[in-house]
Short mmCIF file of C-alpha atoms in Angstrom, two decimals:
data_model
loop_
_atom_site.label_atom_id
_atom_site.label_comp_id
_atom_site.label_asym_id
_atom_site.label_seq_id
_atom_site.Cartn_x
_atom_site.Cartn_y
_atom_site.Cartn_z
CA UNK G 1 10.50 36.69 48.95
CA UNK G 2 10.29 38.20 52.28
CA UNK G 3 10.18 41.77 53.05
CA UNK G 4 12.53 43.63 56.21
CA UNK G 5 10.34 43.65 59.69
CA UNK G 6 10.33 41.51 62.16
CA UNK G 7 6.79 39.49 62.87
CA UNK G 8 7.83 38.83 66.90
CA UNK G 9 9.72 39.76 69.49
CA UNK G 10 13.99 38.16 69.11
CA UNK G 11 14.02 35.07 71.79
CA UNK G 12 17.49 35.56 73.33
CA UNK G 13 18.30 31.74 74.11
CA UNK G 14 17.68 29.06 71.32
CA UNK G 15 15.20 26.09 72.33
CA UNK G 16 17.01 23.00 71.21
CA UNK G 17 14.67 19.75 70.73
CA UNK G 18 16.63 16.61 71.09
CA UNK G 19 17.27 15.57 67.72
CA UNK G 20 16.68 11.52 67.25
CA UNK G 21 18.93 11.43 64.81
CA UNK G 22 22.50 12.60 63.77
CA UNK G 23 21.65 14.95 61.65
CA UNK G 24 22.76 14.34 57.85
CA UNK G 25 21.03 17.58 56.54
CA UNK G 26 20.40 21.33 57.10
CA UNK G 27 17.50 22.60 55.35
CA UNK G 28 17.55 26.26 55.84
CA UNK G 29 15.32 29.53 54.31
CA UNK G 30 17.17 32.31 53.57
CA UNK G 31 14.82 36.34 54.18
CA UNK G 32 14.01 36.66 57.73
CA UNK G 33 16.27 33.16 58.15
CA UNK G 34 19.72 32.84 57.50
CA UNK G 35 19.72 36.47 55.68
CA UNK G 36 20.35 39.20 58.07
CA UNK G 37 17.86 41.94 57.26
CA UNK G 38 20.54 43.94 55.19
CA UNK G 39 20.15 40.61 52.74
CA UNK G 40 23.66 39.48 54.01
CA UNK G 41 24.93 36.57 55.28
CA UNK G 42 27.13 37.16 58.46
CA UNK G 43 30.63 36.26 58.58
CA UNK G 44 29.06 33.41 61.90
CA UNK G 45 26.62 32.36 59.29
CA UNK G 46 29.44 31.32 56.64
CA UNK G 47 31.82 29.88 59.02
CA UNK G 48 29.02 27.70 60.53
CA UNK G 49 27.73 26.47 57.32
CA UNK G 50 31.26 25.72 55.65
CA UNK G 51 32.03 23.85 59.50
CA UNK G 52 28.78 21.67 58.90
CA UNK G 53 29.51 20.71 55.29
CA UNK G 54 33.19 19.97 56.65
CA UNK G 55 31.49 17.54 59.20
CA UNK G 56 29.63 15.47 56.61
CA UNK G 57 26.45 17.41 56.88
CA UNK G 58 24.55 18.59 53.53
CA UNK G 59 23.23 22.37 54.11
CA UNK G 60 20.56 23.18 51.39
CA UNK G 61 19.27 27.06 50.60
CA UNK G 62 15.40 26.36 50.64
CA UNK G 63 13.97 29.48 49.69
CA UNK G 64 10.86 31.57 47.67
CA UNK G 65 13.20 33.32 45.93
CA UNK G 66 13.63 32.62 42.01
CA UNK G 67 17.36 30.71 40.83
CA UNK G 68 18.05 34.70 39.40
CA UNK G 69 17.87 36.18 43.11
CA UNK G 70 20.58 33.34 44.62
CA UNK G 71 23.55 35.57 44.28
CA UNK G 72 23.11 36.07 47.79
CA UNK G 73 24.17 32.66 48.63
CA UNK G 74 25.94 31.00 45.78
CA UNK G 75 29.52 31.36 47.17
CA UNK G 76 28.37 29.21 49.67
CA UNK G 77 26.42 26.16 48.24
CA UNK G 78 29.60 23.79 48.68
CA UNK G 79 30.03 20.57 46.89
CA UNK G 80 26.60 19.78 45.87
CA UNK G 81 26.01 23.04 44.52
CA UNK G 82 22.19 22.54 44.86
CA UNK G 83 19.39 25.15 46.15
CA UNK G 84 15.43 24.62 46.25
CA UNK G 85 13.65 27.74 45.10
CA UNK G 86 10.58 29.33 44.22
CA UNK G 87 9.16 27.46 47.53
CA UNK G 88 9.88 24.32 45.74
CA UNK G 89 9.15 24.37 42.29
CA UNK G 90 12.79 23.81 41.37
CA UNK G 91 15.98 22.53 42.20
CA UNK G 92 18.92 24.68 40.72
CA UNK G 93 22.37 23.99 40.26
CA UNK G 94 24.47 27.24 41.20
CA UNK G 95 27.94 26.13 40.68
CA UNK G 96 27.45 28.32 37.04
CA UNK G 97 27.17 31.54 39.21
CA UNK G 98 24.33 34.21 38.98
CA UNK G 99 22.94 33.87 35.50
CA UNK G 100 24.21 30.84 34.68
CA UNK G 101 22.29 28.76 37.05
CA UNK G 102 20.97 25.22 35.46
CA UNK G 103 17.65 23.27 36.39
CA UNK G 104 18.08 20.21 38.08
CA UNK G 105 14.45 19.67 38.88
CA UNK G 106 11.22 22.10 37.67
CA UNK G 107 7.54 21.19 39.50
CA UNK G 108 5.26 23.64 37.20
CA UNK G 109 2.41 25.22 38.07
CA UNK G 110 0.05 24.27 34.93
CA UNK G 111 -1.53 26.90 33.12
CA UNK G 112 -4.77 25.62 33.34
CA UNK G 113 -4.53 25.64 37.23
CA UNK G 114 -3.06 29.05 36.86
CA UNK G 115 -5.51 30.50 35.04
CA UNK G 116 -8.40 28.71 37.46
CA UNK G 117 -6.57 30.36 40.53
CA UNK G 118 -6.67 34.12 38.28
CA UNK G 119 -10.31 33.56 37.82
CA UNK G 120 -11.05 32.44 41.72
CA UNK G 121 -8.97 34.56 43.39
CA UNK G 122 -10.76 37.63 41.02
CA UNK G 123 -14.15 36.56 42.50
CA UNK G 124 -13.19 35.87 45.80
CA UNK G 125 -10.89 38.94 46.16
CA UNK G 126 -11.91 41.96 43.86
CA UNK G 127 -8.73 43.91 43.91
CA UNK G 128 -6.18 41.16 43.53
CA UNK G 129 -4.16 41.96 41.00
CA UNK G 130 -0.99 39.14 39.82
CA UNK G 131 2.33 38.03 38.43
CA UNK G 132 3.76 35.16 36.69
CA UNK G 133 7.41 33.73 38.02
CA UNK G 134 8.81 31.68 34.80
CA UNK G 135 11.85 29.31 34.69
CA UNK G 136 13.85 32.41 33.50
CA UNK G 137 11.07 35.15 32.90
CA UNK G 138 9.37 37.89 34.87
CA UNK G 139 6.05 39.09 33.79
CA UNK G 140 3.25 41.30 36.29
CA UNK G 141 -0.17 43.32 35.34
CA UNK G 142 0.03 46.87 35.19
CA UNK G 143 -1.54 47.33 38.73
CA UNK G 144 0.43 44.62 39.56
CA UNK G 145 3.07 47.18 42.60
CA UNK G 146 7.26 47.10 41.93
CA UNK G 147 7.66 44.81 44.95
CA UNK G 148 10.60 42.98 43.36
CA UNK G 149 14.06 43.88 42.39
CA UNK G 150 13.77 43.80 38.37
CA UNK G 151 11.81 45.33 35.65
CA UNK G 152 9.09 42.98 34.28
CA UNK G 153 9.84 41.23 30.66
CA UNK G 154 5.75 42.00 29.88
CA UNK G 155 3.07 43.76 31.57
CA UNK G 156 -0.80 42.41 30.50
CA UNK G 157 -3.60 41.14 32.09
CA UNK G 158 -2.50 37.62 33.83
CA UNK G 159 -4.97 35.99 31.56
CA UNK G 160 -3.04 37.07 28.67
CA UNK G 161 0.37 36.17 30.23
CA UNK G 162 -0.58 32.50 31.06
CA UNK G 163 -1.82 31.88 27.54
CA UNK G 164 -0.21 29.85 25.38
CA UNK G 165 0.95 31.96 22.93
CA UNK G 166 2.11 34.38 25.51
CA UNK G 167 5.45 35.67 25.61
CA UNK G 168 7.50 32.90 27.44
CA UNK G 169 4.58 30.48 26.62
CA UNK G 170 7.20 27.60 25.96
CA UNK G 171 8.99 27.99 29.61
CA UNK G 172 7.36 26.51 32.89
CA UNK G 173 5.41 28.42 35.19
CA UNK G 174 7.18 28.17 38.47
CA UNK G 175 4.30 30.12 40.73
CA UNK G 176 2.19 33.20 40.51
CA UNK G 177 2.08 35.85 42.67
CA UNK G 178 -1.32 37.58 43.81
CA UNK G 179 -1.25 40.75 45.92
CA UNK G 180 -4.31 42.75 47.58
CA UNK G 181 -3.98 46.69 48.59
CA UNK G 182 -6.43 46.31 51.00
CA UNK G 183 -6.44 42.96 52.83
CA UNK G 184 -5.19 41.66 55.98
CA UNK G 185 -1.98 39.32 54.81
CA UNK G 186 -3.55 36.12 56.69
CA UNK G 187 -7.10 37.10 55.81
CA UNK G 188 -6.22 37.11 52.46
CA UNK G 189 -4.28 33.48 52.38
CA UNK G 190 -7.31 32.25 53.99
CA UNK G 191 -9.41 33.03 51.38
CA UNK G 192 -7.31 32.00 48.76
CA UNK G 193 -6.94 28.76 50.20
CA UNK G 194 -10.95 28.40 50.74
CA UNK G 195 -11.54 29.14 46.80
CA UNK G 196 -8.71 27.75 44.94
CA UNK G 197 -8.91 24.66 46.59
CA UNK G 198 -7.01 21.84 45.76
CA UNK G 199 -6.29 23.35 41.93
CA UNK G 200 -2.74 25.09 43.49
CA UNK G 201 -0.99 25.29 46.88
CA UNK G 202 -1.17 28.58 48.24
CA UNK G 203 1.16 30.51 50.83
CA UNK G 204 2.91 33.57 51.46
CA UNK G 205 6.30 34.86 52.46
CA UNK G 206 5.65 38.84 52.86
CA UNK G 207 4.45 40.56 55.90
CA UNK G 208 2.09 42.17 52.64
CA UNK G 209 -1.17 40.59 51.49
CA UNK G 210 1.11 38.78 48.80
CA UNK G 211 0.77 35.01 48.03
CA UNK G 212 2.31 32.64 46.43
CA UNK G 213 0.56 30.13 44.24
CA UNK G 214 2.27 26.89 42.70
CA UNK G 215 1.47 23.41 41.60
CA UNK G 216 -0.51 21.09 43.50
CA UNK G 217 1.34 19.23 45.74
CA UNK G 218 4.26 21.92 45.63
CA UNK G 219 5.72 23.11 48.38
CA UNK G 220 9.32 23.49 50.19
CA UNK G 221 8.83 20.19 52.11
CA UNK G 222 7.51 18.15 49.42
CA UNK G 223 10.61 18.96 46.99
CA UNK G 224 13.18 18.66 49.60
CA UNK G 225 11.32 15.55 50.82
CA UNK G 226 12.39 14.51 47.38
CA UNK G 227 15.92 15.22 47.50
CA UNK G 228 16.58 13.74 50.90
CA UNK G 229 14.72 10.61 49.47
CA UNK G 230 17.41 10.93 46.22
CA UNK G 231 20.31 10.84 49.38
CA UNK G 232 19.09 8.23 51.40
CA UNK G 233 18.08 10.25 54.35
CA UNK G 234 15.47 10.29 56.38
CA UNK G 235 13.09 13.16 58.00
CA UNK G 236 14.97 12.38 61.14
CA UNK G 237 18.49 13.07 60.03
CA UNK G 238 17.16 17.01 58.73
CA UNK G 239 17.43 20.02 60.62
CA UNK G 240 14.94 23.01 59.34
CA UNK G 241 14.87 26.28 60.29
CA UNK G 242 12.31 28.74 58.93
CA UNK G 243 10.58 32.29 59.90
CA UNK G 244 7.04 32.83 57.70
CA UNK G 245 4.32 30.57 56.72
CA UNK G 246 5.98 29.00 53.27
CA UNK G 247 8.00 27.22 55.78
CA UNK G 248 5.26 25.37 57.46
CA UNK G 249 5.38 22.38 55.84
CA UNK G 250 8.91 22.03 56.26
CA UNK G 251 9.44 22.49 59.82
CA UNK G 252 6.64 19.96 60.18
CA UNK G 253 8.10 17.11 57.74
CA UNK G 254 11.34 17.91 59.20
CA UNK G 255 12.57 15.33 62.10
CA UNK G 256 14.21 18.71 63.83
CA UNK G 257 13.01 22.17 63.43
CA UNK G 258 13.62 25.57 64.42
CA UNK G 259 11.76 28.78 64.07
CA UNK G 260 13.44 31.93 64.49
CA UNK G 261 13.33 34.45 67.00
CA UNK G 262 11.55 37.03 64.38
CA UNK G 263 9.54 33.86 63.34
CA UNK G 264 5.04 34.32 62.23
CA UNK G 265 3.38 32.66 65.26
CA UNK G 266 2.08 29.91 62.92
CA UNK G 267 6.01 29.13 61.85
CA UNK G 268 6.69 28.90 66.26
CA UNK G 269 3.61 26.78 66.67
CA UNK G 270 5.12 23.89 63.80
CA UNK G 271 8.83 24.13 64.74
CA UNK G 272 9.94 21.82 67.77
CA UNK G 273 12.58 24.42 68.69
CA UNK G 274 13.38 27.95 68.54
CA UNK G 275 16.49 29.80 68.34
CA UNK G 276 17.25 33.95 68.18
CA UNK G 277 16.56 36.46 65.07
CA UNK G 278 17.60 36.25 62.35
CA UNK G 279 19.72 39.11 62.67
CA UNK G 280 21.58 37.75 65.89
CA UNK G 281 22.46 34.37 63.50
CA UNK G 282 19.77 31.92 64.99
CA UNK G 283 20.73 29.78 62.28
CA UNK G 284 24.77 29.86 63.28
CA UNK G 285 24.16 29.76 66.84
CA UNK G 286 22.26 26.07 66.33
CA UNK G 287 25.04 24.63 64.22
CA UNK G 288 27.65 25.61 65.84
CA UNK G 289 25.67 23.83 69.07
CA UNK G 290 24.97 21.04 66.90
CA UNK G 291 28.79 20.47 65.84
CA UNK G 292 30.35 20.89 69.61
CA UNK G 293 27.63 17.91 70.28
CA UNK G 294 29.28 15.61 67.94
CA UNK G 295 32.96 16.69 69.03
#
């Protein structure tokens, strides 16, 4: 979900914490991440990954971006063949290839907390206009700007989308996205945060005033929290790395983290280490350091 630009200044050595573990797991974003800022994953990146899954370690995409969008990355998901996206609100099988993706694990966004967060986030922020991220469907208000790479399914107001006889009113509602013209990207979380309340969890992956709004409780570190648990492993044997403020969480829960050189200073302040840009492969460069350890 991110947009190219970097947020800081590249760091040109990587900060390695002392891991107090082995580590069992990579838990990696993709934009502003492992993604150069071309969208491509370096020729470093895929070496390094397919070296860590060789050594026993599980690498897992975990990523704002819907199941549609993975084409990026599913050569590269391995044996397990599972990613985390829409900043948790699924796990997705991509062994079927783009399009044929399958849903291992949806955490919906309820309409009725939807449609609370519409109505807050209209008071709080006149201006904000919104789109709704389904299981499989796309749908945006007319004001709503062509930030994304498809053509919406429906454009209406949001409160006509979430209803229940909406198109797409049988699928789940993975998140919502609400973007402001006018409003400082930070400013604007923090005042999303301050009305919805506890009714969604509320973040953002853009260096626009665009947020992302899912279930309670639903976030990156809370779904891959739950797939470690499914594996037996423990915060302490995961490895994160992450660049914006989506990531939080997950560097946090995370017994090792890393925030990249291009990384939001809130992403640097949660991270226990810190390794280059994205585009000079700061995820690489800490794998391949973390293999030659184990040698």
């Amino acid at each position: 979900m991110r947009e190219n630009g970097p947020v800081t200044s590249a760091t040109r050595q990587p900060e390695t914490p002392a891991a107090a573990l082995p580590p069992r797991l990579i838990a990696t974003d993709l934009d502003g991440t492992l993604l150069r800022d071309d969208k491509s994953v370096s020729e470093r990146t895929v070496a390094a990954l397919a070296a860590a899954e060789e050594a026993g370690i599980e690498v897992f995409f975990v990523t704002g971006r819907p199941a549609r969008w993975m084409d990026v990355v599913s050569d590269h998901v391995h044996g397990h063949g599972l990613a985390i996206c829409g900043n948790g609100a699924a796990v997705v099988d991509l062994h079927g290839g783009p399009g044929a993706h399958r849903f291992v694990k949806v955490r919906e966004l309820a309409r009725e907390n939807a449609l609370d967060a519409v109505r807050l986030l209209r008071d709080a922020a006149p201006g904000t206009v919104f789109a709704i991220e389904q299981t499989y469907g796309f749908y945006q208000e007319p004001a709503y700007p062509k930030l994304h790479m498809e053509i919406p399914d429906t454009l209406a107001p949001a409160e006509q989308l979430l209803a229940p006889d909406a198109p797409g009113g049988g699928e789940p509602v993975l998140k919502i996205l609400a973007f402001h013209h006018e409003l400082d990207p930070d400013a604007f979380l923090t005042v999303a945060r301050r009305a919805v309340g506890d009714r969604a969890t509320i973040t953002r992956s853009s260096p626009s005033a665009l947020l992302e709004i899912s279930g309670p409780g639903v976030s990156k570190a809370s779904t891959l929290e739950l797939c470690c648990a499914e594996r037996g492993i423990t915060p302490e044997e995961v490895v994160a790395f992450g660049d914006m403020p989506n990531d939080v969480e997950m560097l946090t829960w995370a017994g090792t983290s890393y925030a990249m050189g291009n990384a939001h200073p809130a992403v640097i302040a949660a991270a226990s280490g810190r390794t280059v840009a994205n585009n000079e492969d700061g995820v690489a460069v800490v794998i391949e350091k973390i293999l030659a350890e184990r040698l």
